[in-house]
Amino acid sequence: MHSLLVINGVDFPTPEGSYDVKYSAVTNEYEGENGEKTVEIIRENVAAISVSYNGMTEEQLNDLHAVLTTVCTVVFYKKGVKTTAKMKLSDVSTPKKYYKHGLSVWGMSFNLEEL
């Protein structure tokens, strides 16, 4: 079995919430003096990953959250090929989902964008 996501050397569990990889192109668009638009493709297949976990213990949350940095080294499958890339972390959220009788259940979500 392989890990879908390895961040800064730590295997993250398979998200039971959502795991979505989107691809985009970085382009430069300009209009010439004759009115003709030109689009230059700078980079194609730039990956953006959205991850969410629905429930984990406070200890699991703290262990995984401690691994996250602003710029992460991420191993993931990019169009079926295992890839290592530097990615920017954003939109980290850690909502409490449940608390009763001393038991806390937490969620966590974040986004990663390939640099």
Short mmCIF file of N, CA and C in Angstrom, two decimals:
data_model
loop_
_atom_site.label_atom_id
_atom_site.label_comp_id
_atom_site.label_asym_id
_atom_site.label_seq_id
_atom_site.Cartn_x
_atom_site.Cartn_y
_atom_site.Cartn_z
N MET A 1 0.85 -1.18 0.00
CA MET A 1 0.00 0.00 0.00
C MET A 1 0.89 1.24 0.00
N HIS A 2 0.53 2.23 -0.78
CA HIS A 2 1.31 3.45 -0.85
C HIS A 2 0.56 4.61 -0.20
N SER A 3 1.30 5.59 0.22
CA SER A 3 0.70 6.79 0.81
C SER A 3 0.32 7.76 -0.30
N LEU A 4 -0.88 8.32 -0.20
CA LEU A 4 -1.30 9.33 -1.16
C LEU A 4 -0.52 10.62 -0.98
N LEU A 5 -0.11 10.88 0.27
CA LEU A 5 0.47 12.17 0.59
C LEU A 5 1.55 12.02 1.66
N VAL A 6 2.76 12.45 1.32
CA VAL A 6 3.86 12.49 2.28
C VAL A 6 4.31 13.95 2.34
N ILE A 7 4.23 14.54 3.53
CA ILE A 7 4.59 15.95 3.68
C ILE A 7 5.77 16.05 4.63
N ASN A 8 6.85 16.68 4.16
CA ASN A 8 8.07 16.86 4.94
C ASN A 8 8.53 15.56 5.58
N GLY A 9 8.43 14.47 4.81
CA GLY A 9 8.93 13.16 5.26
C GLY A 9 7.97 12.37 6.12
N VAL A 10 6.76 12.89 6.38
CA VAL A 10 5.79 12.19 7.23
C VAL A 10 4.62 11.70 6.37
N ASP A 11 4.31 10.40 6.48
CA ASP A 11 3.16 9.83 5.78
C ASP A 11 1.88 10.34 6.43
N PHE A 12 1.05 11.04 5.67
CA PHE A 12 -0.24 11.48 6.18
C PHE A 12 -1.25 10.37 5.90
N PRO A 13 -2.18 10.15 6.82
CA PRO A 13 -3.18 9.10 6.59
C PRO A 13 -4.05 9.47 5.39
N THR A 14 -4.64 8.45 4.76
CA THR A 14 -5.55 8.70 3.65
C THR A 14 -6.73 9.51 4.18
N PRO A 15 -7.00 10.67 3.59
CA PRO A 15 -8.08 11.53 4.11
C PRO A 15 -9.44 10.86 3.96
N GLU A 16 -10.19 10.79 5.05
CA GLU A 16 -11.55 10.27 4.97
C GLU A 16 -12.52 11.39 4.60
N GLY A 17 -12.04 12.63 4.62
CA GLY A 17 -12.86 13.77 4.19
C GLY A 17 -12.79 13.89 2.68
N SER A 18 -11.85 14.67 2.19
CA SER A 18 -11.70 14.79 0.74
C SER A 18 -10.21 14.93 0.39
N TYR A 19 -9.91 14.55 -0.84
CA TYR A 19 -8.56 14.67 -1.39
C TYR A 19 -8.76 14.99 -2.86
N ASP A 20 -8.40 16.20 -3.27
CA ASP A 20 -8.66 16.64 -4.63
C ASP A 20 -7.39 17.26 -5.21
N VAL A 21 -6.95 16.76 -6.35
CA VAL A 21 -5.79 17.33 -7.04
C VAL A 21 -6.30 17.98 -8.33
N LYS A 22 -6.02 19.27 -8.47
CA LYS A 22 -6.40 20.00 -9.68
C LYS A 22 -5.13 20.46 -10.39
N TYR A 23 -5.24 20.62 -11.70
CA TYR A 23 -4.10 21.05 -12.50
C TYR A 23 -4.44 22.33 -13.25
N SER A 24 -3.46 23.22 -13.35
CA SER A 24 -3.66 24.46 -14.10
C SER A 24 -2.37 24.80 -14.84
N ALA A 25 -2.47 25.82 -15.65
CA ALA A 25 -1.29 26.29 -16.40
C ALA A 25 -0.97 27.71 -15.95
N VAL A 26 0.31 28.01 -15.87
CA VAL A 26 0.77 29.37 -15.61
C VAL A 26 1.02 30.00 -16.97
N THR A 27 0.34 31.12 -17.23
CA THR A 27 0.45 31.75 -18.54
C THR A 27 0.78 33.23 -18.41
N ASN A 28 1.25 33.79 -19.49
CA ASN A 28 1.47 35.23 -19.61
C ASN A 28 0.65 35.67 -20.81
N GLU A 29 -0.30 36.56 -20.59
CA GLU A 29 -1.20 36.98 -21.66
C GLU A 29 -1.03 38.48 -21.91
N TYR A 30 -0.91 38.83 -23.17
CA TYR A 30 -0.78 40.25 -23.51
C TYR A 30 -1.39 40.52 -24.87
N GLU A 31 -1.66 41.80 -25.10
CA GLU A 31 -2.26 42.22 -26.36
C GLU A 31 -1.27 43.08 -27.12
N GLY A 32 -1.03 42.75 -28.38
CA GLY A 32 -0.09 43.50 -29.21
C GLY A 32 -0.71 44.79 -29.73
N GLU A 33 0.12 45.61 -30.36
CA GLU A 33 -0.34 46.89 -30.90
C GLU A 33 -1.43 46.70 -31.95
N ASN A 34 -1.41 45.58 -32.63
CA ASN A 34 -2.42 45.31 -33.66
C ASN A 34 -3.72 44.75 -33.07
N GLY A 35 -3.80 44.63 -31.73
CA GLY A 35 -5.01 44.15 -31.07
C GLY A 35 -5.08 42.64 -30.92
N GLU A 36 -4.07 41.96 -31.41
CA GLU A 36 -4.05 40.48 -31.33
C GLU A 36 -3.56 40.04 -29.96
N LYS A 37 -4.32 39.13 -29.34
CA LYS A 37 -3.93 38.61 -28.04
C LYS A 37 -2.96 37.45 -28.21
N THR A 38 -1.98 37.42 -27.33
CA THR A 38 -1.00 36.32 -27.31
C THR A 38 -0.99 35.72 -25.92
N VAL A 39 -1.00 34.40 -25.87
CA VAL A 39 -0.91 33.69 -24.59
C VAL A 39 0.34 32.83 -24.63
N GLU A 40 1.25 33.13 -23.72
CA GLU A 40 2.47 32.32 -23.60
C GLU A 40 2.27 31.33 -22.46
N ILE A 41 2.53 30.08 -22.72
CA ILE A 41 2.43 29.07 -21.67
C ILE A 41 3.79 28.98 -20.99
N ILE A 42 3.80 29.36 -19.72
CA ILE A 42 5.04 29.33 -18.96
C ILE A 42 5.25 27.95 -18.33
N ARG A 43 4.18 27.40 -17.75
CA ARG A 43 4.24 26.07 -17.13
C ARG A 43 2.88 25.41 -17.20
N GLU A 44 2.85 24.15 -17.54
CA GLU A 44 1.61 23.40 -17.57
C GLU A 44 1.58 22.39 -16.43
N ASN A 45 0.39 21.92 -16.11
CA ASN A 45 0.19 20.87 -15.10
C ASN A 45 0.72 21.24 -13.72
N VAL A 46 0.47 22.47 -13.29
CA VAL A 46 0.83 22.90 -11.94
C VAL A 46 -0.25 22.35 -11.01
N ALA A 47 0.16 21.55 -10.05
CA ALA A 47 -0.79 20.86 -9.18
C ALA A 47 -1.18 21.72 -7.98
N ALA A 48 -2.45 21.61 -7.61
CA ALA A 48 -2.98 22.19 -6.38
C ALA A 48 -3.77 21.09 -5.69
N ILE A 49 -3.46 20.84 -4.42
CA ILE A 49 -4.09 19.75 -3.68
C ILE A 49 -4.92 20.35 -2.54
N SER A 50 -6.14 19.85 -2.43
CA SER A 50 -7.03 20.24 -1.33
C SER A 50 -7.30 18.99 -0.50
N VAL A 51 -7.07 19.08 0.82
CA VAL A 51 -7.17 17.92 1.69
C VAL A 51 -8.05 18.26 2.89
N SER A 52 -8.90 17.31 3.29
CA SER A 52 -9.64 17.51 4.54
C SER A 52 -9.82 16.18 5.27
N TYR A 53 -9.71 16.28 6.57
CA TYR A 53 -9.92 15.14 7.47
C TYR A 53 -11.14 15.46 8.32
N ASN A 54 -12.05 14.50 8.45
CA ASN A 54 -13.28 14.73 9.20
C ASN A 54 -13.14 14.49 10.69
N GLY A 55 -12.33 13.55 11.09
CA GLY A 55 -12.25 13.26 12.51
C GLY A 55 -10.94 12.62 12.90
N MET A 56 -10.31 13.19 13.90
CA MET A 56 -9.08 12.63 14.45
C MET A 56 -8.96 13.08 15.89
N THR A 57 -8.16 12.35 16.63
CA THR A 57 -7.96 12.72 18.03
C THR A 57 -7.10 13.97 18.11
N GLU A 58 -7.11 14.58 19.27
CA GLU A 58 -6.30 15.78 19.48
C GLU A 58 -4.82 15.47 19.28
N GLU A 59 -4.38 14.29 19.71
CA GLU A 59 -2.97 13.90 19.54
C GLU A 59 -2.62 13.74 18.07
N GLN A 60 -3.49 13.08 17.30
CA GLN A 60 -3.24 12.94 15.86
C GLN A 60 -3.18 14.31 15.18
N LEU A 61 -4.12 15.17 15.53
CA LEU A 61 -4.16 16.52 14.96
C LEU A 61 -2.86 17.26 15.25
N ASN A 62 -2.43 17.25 16.50
CA ASN A 62 -1.21 17.97 16.87
C ASN A 62 0.02 17.40 16.17
N ASP A 63 0.11 16.07 16.04
CA ASP A 63 1.25 15.45 15.36
C ASP A 63 1.32 15.86 13.90
N LEU A 64 0.18 15.83 13.21
CA LEU A 64 0.17 16.19 11.78
C LEU A 64 0.34 17.70 11.59
N HIS A 65 -0.29 18.48 12.42
CA HIS A 65 -0.21 19.94 12.30
C HIS A 65 1.23 20.42 12.51
N ALA A 66 1.98 19.77 13.39
CA ALA A 66 3.37 20.16 13.67
C ALA A 66 4.27 19.97 12.46
N VAL A 67 3.89 19.10 11.53
CA VAL A 67 4.71 18.82 10.34
C VAL A 67 4.56 19.91 9.29
N LEU A 68 3.43 20.59 9.28
CA LEU A 68 3.12 21.57 8.24
C LEU A 68 3.94 22.84 8.39
N THR A 69 4.54 23.28 7.29
CA THR A 69 5.30 24.53 7.23
C THR A 69 4.80 25.33 6.03
N THR A 70 5.17 26.59 5.94
CA THR A 70 4.70 27.44 4.85
C THR A 70 5.07 26.87 3.49
N VAL A 71 6.30 26.39 3.36
CA VAL A 71 6.73 25.71 2.14
C VAL A 71 7.09 24.28 2.54
N CYS A 72 6.43 23.32 1.91
CA CYS A 72 6.59 21.91 2.27
C CYS A 72 7.18 21.13 1.09
N THR A 73 7.90 20.07 1.42
CA THR A 73 8.30 19.10 0.41
C THR A 73 7.25 18.01 0.43
N VAL A 74 6.58 17.82 -0.70
CA VAL A 74 5.42 16.93 -0.76
C VAL A 74 5.67 15.85 -1.80
N VAL A 75 5.36 14.60 -1.42
CA VAL A 75 5.38 13.48 -2.35
C VAL A 75 3.92 13.10 -2.56
N PHE A 76 3.50 13.11 -3.83
CA PHE A 76 2.11 12.79 -4.17
C PHE A 76 2.08 12.18 -5.57
N TYR A 77 0.92 11.72 -5.98
CA TYR A 77 0.78 11.15 -7.32
C TYR A 77 0.19 12.19 -8.26
N LYS A 78 1.02 12.59 -9.21
CA LYS A 78 0.63 13.61 -10.19
C LYS A 78 0.31 12.90 -11.49
N LYS A 79 -0.96 12.81 -11.80
CA LYS A 79 -1.44 12.10 -12.99
C LYS A 79 -0.90 10.67 -13.01
N GLY A 80 -0.92 10.02 -11.82
CA GLY A 80 -0.53 8.62 -11.71
C GLY A 80 0.96 8.37 -11.52
N VAL A 81 1.77 9.42 -11.53
CA VAL A 81 3.21 9.28 -11.40
C VAL A 81 3.64 9.86 -10.05
N LYS A 82 4.37 9.07 -9.27
CA LYS A 82 4.85 9.54 -7.97
C LYS A 82 5.79 10.71 -8.20
N THR A 83 5.49 11.85 -7.55
CA THR A 83 6.20 13.10 -7.79
C THR A 83 6.58 13.75 -6.46
N THR A 84 7.76 14.35 -6.43
CA THR A 84 8.18 15.14 -5.27
C THR A 84 8.24 16.60 -5.72
N ALA A 85 7.61 17.48 -4.94
CA ALA A 85 7.57 18.89 -5.32
C ALA A 85 7.56 19.78 -4.09
N LYS A 86 8.06 20.99 -4.26
CA LYS A 86 7.94 22.03 -3.24
C LYS A 86 6.55 22.64 -3.41
N MET A 87 5.82 22.77 -2.30
CA MET A 87 4.47 23.29 -2.38
C MET A 87 4.23 24.31 -1.27
N LYS A 88 3.41 25.31 -1.59
CA LYS A 88 3.05 26.34 -0.62
C LYS A 88 1.77 25.91 0.10
N LEU A 89 1.81 25.99 1.43
CA LEU A 89 0.68 25.63 2.28
C LEU A 89 -0.22 26.85 2.49
N SER A 90 -1.55 26.66 2.45
CA SER A 90 -2.47 27.76 2.74
C SER A 90 -3.77 27.22 3.31
N ASP A 91 -4.54 28.13 3.87
CA ASP A 91 -5.90 27.85 4.35
C ASP A 91 -5.99 26.69 5.34
N VAL A 92 -5.10 26.65 6.31
CA VAL A 92 -5.13 25.59 7.32
C VAL A 92 -6.27 25.88 8.29
N SER A 93 -7.10 24.87 8.51
CA SER A 93 -8.23 25.01 9.43
C SER A 93 -8.30 23.76 10.30
N THR A 94 -8.54 23.95 11.60
CA THR A 94 -8.62 22.82 12.52
C THR A 94 -9.87 22.95 13.42
N PRO A 95 -11.05 22.73 12.88
CA PRO A 95 -12.27 22.88 13.68
C PRO A 95 -12.49 21.70 14.63
N LYS A 96 -13.03 22.01 15.80
CA LYS A 96 -13.43 20.95 16.72
C LYS A 96 -14.77 20.42 16.24
N LYS A 97 -14.88 19.10 16.07
CA LYS A 97 -16.09 18.49 15.55
C LYS A 97 -17.01 17.98 16.66
N TYR A 98 -16.39 17.55 17.77
CA TYR A 98 -17.18 16.90 18.81
C TYR A 98 -16.42 16.96 20.12
N TYR A 99 -17.15 17.17 21.22
CA TYR A 99 -16.54 17.06 22.54
C TYR A 99 -17.60 16.59 23.52
N LYS A 100 -17.31 15.49 24.18
CA LYS A 100 -18.22 14.98 25.20
C LYS A 100 -17.46 14.01 26.09
N HIS A 101 -17.67 14.13 27.38
CA HIS A 101 -17.05 13.22 28.36
C HIS A 101 -15.54 13.14 28.20
N GLY A 102 -14.90 14.27 27.93
CA GLY A 102 -13.45 14.31 27.83
C GLY A 102 -12.88 13.84 26.50
N LEU A 103 -13.73 13.49 25.55
CA LEU A 103 -13.27 13.04 24.24
C LEU A 103 -13.45 14.17 23.23
N SER A 104 -12.37 14.57 22.59
CA SER A 104 -12.41 15.58 21.54
C SER A 104 -12.15 14.94 20.19
N VAL A 105 -12.93 15.32 19.22
CA VAL A 105 -12.71 14.88 17.84
C VAL A 105 -12.54 16.15 17.01
N TRP A 106 -11.47 16.18 16.23
CA TRP A 106 -11.10 17.36 15.47
C TRP A 106 -11.09 17.08 13.97
N GLY A 107 -11.27 18.11 13.20
CA GLY A 107 -11.10 18.05 11.76
C GLY A 107 -9.88 18.87 11.38
N MET A 108 -9.41 18.68 10.18
CA MET A 108 -8.30 19.50 9.67
C MET A 108 -8.42 19.57 8.16
N SER A 109 -8.21 20.76 7.61
CA SER A 109 -8.17 20.90 6.17
C SER A 109 -7.07 21.90 5.80
N PHE A 110 -6.54 21.74 4.59
CA PHE A 110 -5.52 22.65 4.11
C PHE A 110 -5.38 22.49 2.60
N ASN A 111 -4.71 23.47 1.99
CA ASN A 111 -4.43 23.45 0.56
C ASN A 111 -2.93 23.51 0.32
N LEU A 112 -2.50 22.87 -0.73
CA LEU A 112 -1.10 22.90 -1.15
C LEU A 112 -1.06 23.30 -2.62
N GLU A 113 -0.15 24.20 -2.98
CA GLU A 113 -0.01 24.59 -4.38
C GLU A 113 1.45 24.47 -4.80
N GLU A 114 1.67 23.80 -5.90
CA GLU A 114 3.02 23.55 -6.42
C GLU A 114 3.70 24.87 -6.78
N LEU A 115 4.95 25.00 -6.34
CA LEU A 115 5.73 26.21 -6.65
C LEU A 115 6.47 26.03 -7.97
#
